[in-house]
Amino acid sequence: MINAPLPDRLCPRATSLGLAPFYGDIHNHSDLSYGHGSFPDALTKAALQLDFVSITGHAHWPDMPVGDPSIAHIVDFHVKGFAKLRAAWPGHYDKLRRADRPGAFTVFPGYEIHSGAHGDYTIVLADLADGPLELADDPAGLKAALSARYGDRALAFPHHIGYRTGARGINWATFDPDLSPFVEMFSMHGCAEASETERGYLHSMGPVDGHSTMAYGLEQGHQFGIIGNTDHHSGFPGSYGHGRMALYAPAHARDSFWDAMRARRTNALTGDRIHLLAQIGETVQGGTVTAGSDAQLAIEAVAGGAIDCIDVIRNGQLSHRISPAITPSPIDAESDETLIHLEMGWGARGMRHDWDGTLRLEGGEIRAVEPRFRGREIVSPLEGEDSGHAIPTIQSDGQRVTFSVTAEANPNNTTPATQGLMLRAALSGDAVIHARLCGQDIAIPAARLFEGAKSGNLGAIDTPAWRFHQLARAELWQWQGTVPLGRLDAGDTIYLRLRQQSGQMAWTSPIFVR
């Protein structure tokens, strides 16, 4: 019920290929090194809303500018963080093994290496057998070290690629697809799909450089998949809105997940657990097809809210745009299901509120529950200590959902800090949604929410508030169909980008024509 896999009827194309989407975060931080938040608690939080995780320690920075006194404070916390990880590394495997639950929640070991010259890389290990930190000064050395120790059971990928080369952004000249099946295109740093996006880099490290983007790498002929991760530094893997990844695998199993990553069957997500499949012939995202004529691109999409558009990006250019509002094509045309999204937070800046509540339906059935929980945003030790929140809880017995979570007030008018959850539910025409939020009883006819969102405060103005988002009919959050591509030429790249009306997004890895 909580994070339940999509039923076959909602992903028939994926099912026919023997695949299903699974969701994770393989680049995030805790107090394992210089991040905030308890490492064991981070594993517990990850299991609330992810299928798999790797919690990353900061390990090495060979070209750290140690001679520049103006950034001595930055050097100091990195040096201390590296030492902390080296001390914790041997014993941390026991905690990873205790958190791993085969078939339900898969845990991978991981760490990262900074580099001004080559860009930062996250290393992920396939297995939970104890092993040392393999460090190197460049991708070639890292590849040799990992291969010698782990064979093909390790990979490394560049993250926050959009910073300029020389300032910890990707260096396409030293990028190696054998080491890195994918790059991290989206995270809390922002979006590096192309030079201009609606989610630019805002971190103190600087803005996006056009030659460090996904678009430029594809234009240069590199072959790679894409993922999103949070790069969250406060012990909350999967923190909503900071980035996640999806992979397509035949089953919830360690080796199946590893094979999917190696095969680039991956998507980048901003937050919602969106299913977005691209297929040419028998090949899906990340794969390679041969040149030829009369190709068709098949698309299957199940979003986390009403879809604004699905774009087909071919050779870096928009070639088709699909709007379900104009050309509806739901997967389950007879569906009476909708998506009930409750969001909580707001209130006076600098304040927080502990939310507890229950949701139940009168004249409806809850079929799946998706937590949309965020962690606090504290990136470096220079920003202060993490005062901590209680670990969120969420449970469902199929009749009602019970939860507790702490929400910070939004820190400004552009950065959300709200908490939420989404129910996929079947509703009758006269269904009523019942909520009890912090002792306040709320009853809203579903018909009212089909007209528009409904909001309220727990007290007077500037008190914490809640919002039930507008409900969408199935034809707005599902789409299936084909797009004619015509002739495929060697060197072509094709990928999908989905945008919801809420602003949440998903991108598939490219399909390559070779």
PDB file of C-alpha atoms in Angstrom, residues 65-254:
ATOM      1  CA  PRO A  65      42.875  24.464  -3.016  1.00  0.00           C
ATOM      2  CA  VAL A  66      44.635  24.123   0.329  1.00  0.00           C
ATOM      3  CA  GLY A  67      46.923  27.082  -0.329  1.00  0.00           C
ATOM      4  CA  ASP A  68      44.154  29.688  -0.600  1.00  0.00           C
ATOM      5  CA  PRO A  69      43.617  31.298   2.835  1.00  0.00           C
ATOM      6  CA  SER A  70      40.287  32.808   1.733  1.00  0.00           C
ATOM      7  CA  ILE A  71      38.672  29.350   1.731  1.00  0.00           C
ATOM      8  CA  ALA A  72      40.541  27.798   4.662  1.00  0.00           C
ATOM      9  CA  HIS A  73      37.208  27.334   6.432  1.00  0.00           C
ATOM     10  CA  ILE A  74      35.940  25.186   3.515  1.00  0.00           C
ATOM     11  CA  VAL A  75      39.157  23.142   3.439  1.00  0.00           C
ATOM     12  CA  ASP A  76      38.881  22.560   7.184  1.00  0.00           C
ATOM     13  CA  PHE A  77      35.448  20.936   7.214  1.00  0.00           C
ATOM     14  CA  HIS A  78      36.316  18.807   4.178  1.00  0.00           C
ATOM     15  CA  VAL A  79      39.498  17.478   5.786  1.00  0.00           C
ATOM     16  CA  LYS A  80      37.607  16.651   8.973  1.00  0.00           C
ATOM     17  CA  GLY A  81      34.794  15.026   6.981  1.00  0.00           C
ATOM     18  CA  PHE A  82      37.182  12.797   5.036  1.00  0.00           C
ATOM     19  CA  ALA A  83      38.819  11.622   8.265  1.00  0.00           C
ATOM     20  CA  LYS A  84      35.426  10.941   9.835  1.00  0.00           C
ATOM     21  CA  LEU A  85      34.399   8.750   6.892  1.00  0.00           C
ATOM     22  CA  ARG A  86      37.667   6.774   6.927  1.00  0.00           C
ATOM     23  CA  ALA A  87      37.134   6.014  10.616  1.00  0.00           C
ATOM     24  CA  ALA A  88      33.459   5.035  10.157  1.00  0.00           C
ATOM     25  CA  TRP A  89      33.756   3.105   6.880  1.00  0.00           C
ATOM     26  CA  PRO A  90      34.647  -0.414   8.168  1.00  0.00           C
ATOM     27  CA  GLY A  91      31.842  -0.453  10.736  1.00  0.00           C
ATOM     28  CA  HIS A  92      29.164   1.181   8.605  1.00  0.00           C
ATOM     29  CA  TYR A  93      28.612  -2.016   6.591  1.00  0.00           C
ATOM     30  CA  ASP A  94      26.882  -3.631   9.588  1.00  0.00           C
ATOM     31  CA  LYS A  95      24.293  -0.841   9.604  1.00  0.00           C
ATOM     32  CA  LEU A  96      23.799  -1.169   5.840  1.00  0.00           C
ATOM     33  CA  ARG A  97      23.174  -4.904   6.136  1.00  0.00           C
ATOM     34  CA  ARG A  98      20.677  -4.422   8.971  1.00  0.00           C
ATOM     35  CA  ALA A  99      18.711  -1.901   6.907  1.00  0.00           C
ATOM     36  CA  ASP A 100      18.656  -3.993   3.714  1.00  0.00           C
ATOM     37  CA  ARG A 101      15.445  -5.994   3.214  1.00  0.00           C
ATOM     38  CA  PRO A 102      15.656  -8.246   0.131  1.00  0.00           C
ATOM     39  CA  GLY A 103      12.625  -7.793  -2.101  1.00  0.00           C
ATOM     40  CA  ALA A 104      11.481  -4.660  -0.266  1.00  0.00           C
ATOM     41  CA  PHE A 105      14.348  -2.199   0.281  1.00  0.00           C
ATOM     42  CA  THR A 106      17.797  -2.508  -1.283  1.00  0.00           C
ATOM     43  CA  VAL A 107      20.859  -0.747   0.111  1.00  0.00           C
ATOM     44  CA  PHE A 108      24.086  -0.092  -1.824  1.00  0.00           C
ATOM     45  CA  PRO A 109      27.347   1.187  -0.285  1.00  0.00           C
ATOM     46  CA  GLY A 110      28.673   4.458  -1.711  1.00  0.00           C
ATOM     47  CA  TYR A 111      31.020   7.418  -1.338  1.00  0.00           C
ATOM     48  CA  GLU A 112      32.195  10.387  -3.386  1.00  0.00           C
ATOM     49  CA  ILE A 113      35.381  12.026  -4.648  1.00  0.00           C
ATOM     50  CA  HIS A 114      35.607  15.745  -5.408  1.00  0.00           C
ATOM     51  CA  SER A 115      37.718  17.090  -8.244  1.00  0.00           C
ATOM     52  CA  GLY A 116      38.110  20.553  -9.672  1.00  0.00           C
ATOM     53  CA  ALA A 117      39.703  19.268 -12.855  1.00  0.00           C
ATOM     54  CA  HIS A 118      37.470  16.281 -13.590  1.00  0.00           C
ATOM     55  CA  GLY A 119      34.258  16.987 -11.693  1.00  0.00           C
ATOM     56  CA  ASP A 120      32.850  15.248  -8.647  1.00  0.00           C
ATOM     57  CA  TYR A 121      32.114  11.511  -8.871  1.00  0.00           C
ATOM     58  CA  THR A 122      29.855   9.307  -6.759  1.00  0.00           C
ATOM     59  CA  ILE A 123      30.995   5.700  -6.406  1.00  0.00           C
ATOM     60  CA  VAL A 124      28.359   2.981  -5.914  1.00  0.00           C
ATOM     61  CA  LEU A 125      29.195  -0.611  -4.984  1.00  0.00           C
ATOM     62  CA  ALA A 126      26.881  -3.459  -5.920  1.00  0.00           C
ATOM     63  CA  ASP A 127      27.332  -5.631  -2.831  1.00  0.00           C
ATOM     64  CA  LEU A 128      27.275  -5.379   0.951  1.00  0.00           C
ATOM     65  CA  ALA A 129      30.476  -7.369   1.430  1.00  0.00           C
ATOM     66  CA  ASP A 130      33.019  -5.304   3.359  1.00  0.00           C
ATOM     67  CA  GLY A 131      35.497  -3.508   1.135  1.00  0.00           C
ATOM     68  CA  PRO A 132      37.896  -0.572   1.425  1.00  0.00           C
ATOM     69  CA  LEU A 133      37.551   2.938   0.085  1.00  0.00           C
ATOM     70  CA  GLU A 134      39.237   2.937  -3.326  1.00  0.00           C
ATOM     71  CA  LEU A 135      40.485   6.469  -3.975  1.00  0.00           C
ATOM     72  CA  ALA A 136      42.024   8.009  -7.089  1.00  0.00           C
ATOM     73  CA  ASP A 137      42.864  11.415  -8.510  1.00  0.00           C
ATOM     74  CA  ASP A 138      41.116  11.115 -11.893  1.00  0.00           C
ATOM     75  CA  PRO A 139      38.481   8.953 -13.655  1.00  0.00           C
ATOM     76  CA  ALA A 140      41.094   6.716 -15.310  1.00  0.00           C
ATOM     77  CA  GLY A 141      42.742   5.970 -11.975  1.00  0.00           C
ATOM     78  CA  LEU A 142      39.374   5.449 -10.317  1.00  0.00           C
ATOM     79  CA  LYS A 143      38.307   3.011 -13.024  1.00  0.00           C
ATOM     80  CA  ALA A 144      41.519   1.009 -12.595  1.00  0.00           C
ATOM     81  CA  ALA A 145      41.232   0.910  -8.793  1.00  0.00           C
ATOM     82  CA  LEU A 146      37.549  -0.084  -8.758  1.00  0.00           C
ATOM     83  CA  SER A 147      38.017  -2.707 -11.456  1.00  0.00           C
ATOM     84  CA  ALA A 148      40.965  -4.288  -9.648  1.00  0.00           C
ATOM     85  CA  ARG A 149      39.043  -4.507  -6.366  1.00  0.00           C
ATOM     86  CA  TYR A 150      35.408  -5.033  -7.435  1.00  0.00           C
ATOM     87  CA  GLY A 151      35.411  -6.072 -11.095  1.00  0.00           C
ATOM     88  CA  ASP A 152      32.129  -5.026 -12.686  1.00  0.00           C
ATOM     89  CA  ARG A 153      30.442  -4.680  -9.278  1.00  0.00           C
ATOM     90  CA  ALA A 154      31.270  -0.971  -8.949  1.00  0.00           C
ATOM     91  CA  LEU A 155      30.457   2.126 -10.954  1.00  0.00           C
ATOM     92  CA  ALA A 156      31.030   5.850 -10.612  1.00  0.00           C
ATOM     93  CA  PHE A 157      29.070   8.740 -12.071  1.00  0.00           C
ATOM     94  CA  PRO A 158      29.618  12.506 -12.345  1.00  0.00           C
ATOM     95  CA  HIS A 159      27.199  14.602 -10.308  1.00  0.00           C
ATOM     96  CA  HIS A 160      26.128  18.264 -10.338  1.00  0.00           C
ATOM     97  CA  ILE A 161      27.571  18.159 -13.844  1.00  0.00           C
ATOM     98  CA  GLY A 162      26.470  21.684 -14.759  1.00  0.00           C
ATOM     99  CA  TYR A 163      29.248  23.597 -13.002  1.00  0.00           C
ATOM    100  CA  ARG A 164      31.992  24.751 -15.346  1.00  0.00           C
ATOM    101  CA  THR A 165      34.899  22.422 -16.065  1.00  0.00           C
ATOM    102  CA  GLY A 166      37.648  23.243 -13.577  1.00  0.00           C
ATOM    103  CA  ALA A 167      35.126  24.168 -10.871  1.00  0.00           C
ATOM    104  CA  ARG A 168      33.823  20.656 -10.075  1.00  0.00           C
ATOM    105  CA  GLY A 169      31.575  20.413 -13.126  1.00  0.00           C
ATOM    106  CA  ILE A 170      31.825  17.556 -15.609  1.00  0.00           C
ATOM    107  CA  ASN A 171      34.892  17.241 -17.825  1.00  0.00           C
ATOM    108  CA  TRP A 172      33.646  15.563 -20.995  1.00  0.00           C
ATOM    109  CA  ALA A 173      37.251  15.033 -22.165  1.00  0.00           C
ATOM    110  CA  THR A 174      37.875  12.560 -19.323  1.00  0.00           C
ATOM    111  CA  PHE A 175      34.361  11.074 -19.169  1.00  0.00           C
ATOM    112  CA  ASP A 176      34.406   7.273 -19.602  1.00  0.00           C
ATOM    113  CA  PRO A 177      31.086   5.436 -20.258  1.00  0.00           C
ATOM    114  CA  ASP A 178      32.605   2.152 -19.046  1.00  0.00           C
ATOM    115  CA  LEU A 179      33.114   3.726 -15.624  1.00  0.00           C
ATOM    116  CA  SER A 180      29.956   5.859 -15.741  1.00  0.00           C
ATOM    117  CA  PRO A 181      26.818   4.376 -17.349  1.00  0.00           C
ATOM    118  CA  PHE A 182      24.954   7.588 -16.449  1.00  0.00           C
ATOM    119  CA  VAL A 183      25.387  11.144 -15.211  1.00  0.00           C
ATOM    120  CA  GLU A 184      23.427  12.927 -12.495  1.00  0.00           C
ATOM    121  CA  MET A 185      21.531  15.569 -14.460  1.00  0.00           C
ATOM    122  CA  PHE A 186      19.179  16.807 -11.694  1.00  0.00           C
ATOM    123  CA  SER A 187      19.630  17.271  -7.948  1.00  0.00           C
ATOM    124  CA  MET A 188      19.174  19.911  -5.256  1.00  0.00           C
ATOM    125  CA  HIS A 189      21.846  21.875  -7.176  1.00  0.00           C
ATOM    126  CA  GLY A 190      19.402  22.268 -10.069  1.00  0.00           C
ATOM    127  CA  CYS A 191      18.880  21.016 -13.621  1.00  0.00           C
ATOM    128  CA  ALA A 192      21.707  20.555 -16.150  1.00  0.00           C
ATOM    129  CA  GLU A 193      19.617  19.317 -19.080  1.00  0.00           C
ATOM    130  CA  ALA A 194      20.592  22.334 -21.209  1.00  0.00           C
ATOM    131  CA  SER A 195      21.863  25.889 -20.824  1.00  0.00           C
ATOM    132  CA  GLU A 196      18.392  27.290 -20.120  1.00  0.00           C
ATOM    133  CA  THR A 197      15.983  25.525 -17.758  1.00  0.00           C
ATOM    134  CA  GLU A 198      13.489  26.654 -15.151  1.00  0.00           C
ATOM    135  CA  ARG A 199      15.658  25.190 -12.355  1.00  0.00           C
ATOM    136  CA  GLY A 200      19.023  26.907 -12.611  1.00  0.00           C
ATOM    137  CA  TYR A 201      21.923  26.319 -10.227  1.00  0.00           C
ATOM    138  CA  LEU A 202      21.688  28.613  -7.180  1.00  0.00           C
ATOM    139  CA  HIS A 203      24.378  27.143  -4.911  1.00  0.00           C
ATOM    140  CA  SER A 204      27.359  29.322  -3.950  1.00  0.00           C
ATOM    141  CA  MET A 205      29.551  27.241  -6.298  1.00  0.00           C
ATOM    142  CA  GLY A 206      28.075  29.098  -9.265  1.00  0.00           C
ATOM    143  CA  PRO A 207      25.724  28.790 -12.265  1.00  0.00           C
ATOM    144  CA  VAL A 208      25.379  26.258 -15.083  1.00  0.00           C
ATOM    145  CA  ASP A 209      27.875  26.384 -17.948  1.00  0.00           C
ATOM    146  CA  GLY A 210      26.512  25.350 -21.351  1.00  0.00           C
ATOM    147  CA  HIS A 211      29.459  23.039 -22.103  1.00  0.00           C
ATOM    148  CA  SER A 212      28.745  21.108 -18.882  1.00  0.00           C
ATOM    149  CA  THR A 213      25.181  20.115 -19.741  1.00  0.00           C
ATOM    150  CA  MET A 214      23.514  16.911 -20.833  1.00  0.00           C
ATOM    151  CA  ALA A 215      22.682  18.528 -24.166  1.00  0.00           C
ATOM    152  CA  TYR A 216      26.319  19.381 -24.869  1.00  0.00           C
ATOM    153  CA  GLY A 217      27.523  15.887 -23.909  1.00  0.00           C
ATOM    154  CA  LEU A 218      25.059  14.269 -26.304  1.00  0.00           C
ATOM    155  CA  GLU A 219      25.999  16.733 -29.033  1.00  0.00           C
ATOM    156  CA  GLN A 220      29.625  15.672 -28.604  1.00  0.00           C
ATOM    157  CA  GLY A 221      28.648  12.044 -29.242  1.00  0.00           C
ATOM    158  CA  HIS A 222      28.935  10.693 -25.698  1.00  0.00           C
ATOM    159  CA  GLN A 223      26.671   7.785 -24.806  1.00  0.00           C
ATOM    160  CA  PHE A 224      25.247   7.912 -21.282  1.00  0.00           C
ATOM    161  CA  GLY A 225      22.064   7.536 -19.285  1.00  0.00           C
ATOM    162  CA  ILE A 226      20.719  10.128 -16.878  1.00  0.00           C
ATOM    163  CA  ILE A 227      19.545  10.039 -13.286  1.00  0.00           C
ATOM    164  CA  GLY A 228      18.453  12.407 -10.553  1.00  0.00           C
ATOM    165  CA  ASN A 229      19.402  12.232  -6.883  1.00  0.00           C
ATOM    166  CA  THR A 230      18.909  14.594  -3.974  1.00  0.00           C
ATOM    167  CA  ASP A 231      22.547  15.293  -2.988  1.00  0.00           C
ATOM    168  CA  HIS A 232      20.759  16.119   0.272  1.00  0.00           C
ATOM    169  CA  HIS A 233      23.176  16.925   3.137  1.00  0.00           C
ATOM    170  CA  SER A 234      20.849  16.569   6.121  1.00  0.00           C
ATOM    171  CA  GLY A 235      20.243  12.838   6.397  1.00  0.00           C
ATOM    172  CA  PHE A 236      17.031  12.547   4.348  1.00  0.00           C
ATOM    173  CA  PRO A 237      17.525  10.396   1.213  1.00  0.00           C
ATOM    174  CA  GLY A 238      14.754  10.889  -1.321  1.00  0.00           C
ATOM    175  CA  SER A 239      13.863  14.316   0.107  1.00  0.00           C
ATOM    176  CA  TYR A 240      10.900  15.395  -2.010  1.00  0.00           C
ATOM    177  CA  GLY A 241      11.612  17.879  -4.774  1.00  0.00           C
ATOM    178  CA  HIS A 242      15.396  17.614  -4.529  1.00  0.00           C
ATOM    179  CA  GLY A 243      15.764  14.864  -7.157  1.00  0.00           C
ATOM    180  CA  ARG A 244      15.357  11.105  -7.449  1.00  0.00           C
ATOM    181  CA  MET A 245      16.014   8.400  -9.991  1.00  0.00           C
ATOM    182  CA  ALA A 246      13.935   5.621 -11.480  1.00  0.00           C
ATOM    183  CA  LEU A 247      15.211   2.385 -12.949  1.00  0.00           C
ATOM    184  CA  TYR A 248      13.421  -0.306 -14.941  1.00  0.00           C
ATOM    185  CA  ALA A 249      14.040  -3.849 -13.755  1.00  0.00           C
ATOM    186  CA  PRO A 250      12.206  -7.191 -13.927  1.00  0.00           C
ATOM    187  CA  ALA A 251      11.996  -7.542 -10.147  1.00  0.00           C
ATOM    188  CA  HIS A 252      12.858  -5.925  -6.851  1.00  0.00           C
ATOM    189  CA  ALA A 253      16.257  -7.560  -6.485  1.00  0.00           C
ATOM    190  CA  ARG A 254      19.819  -6.337  -6.028  1.00  0.00           C
TER     191      ARG A 254
END
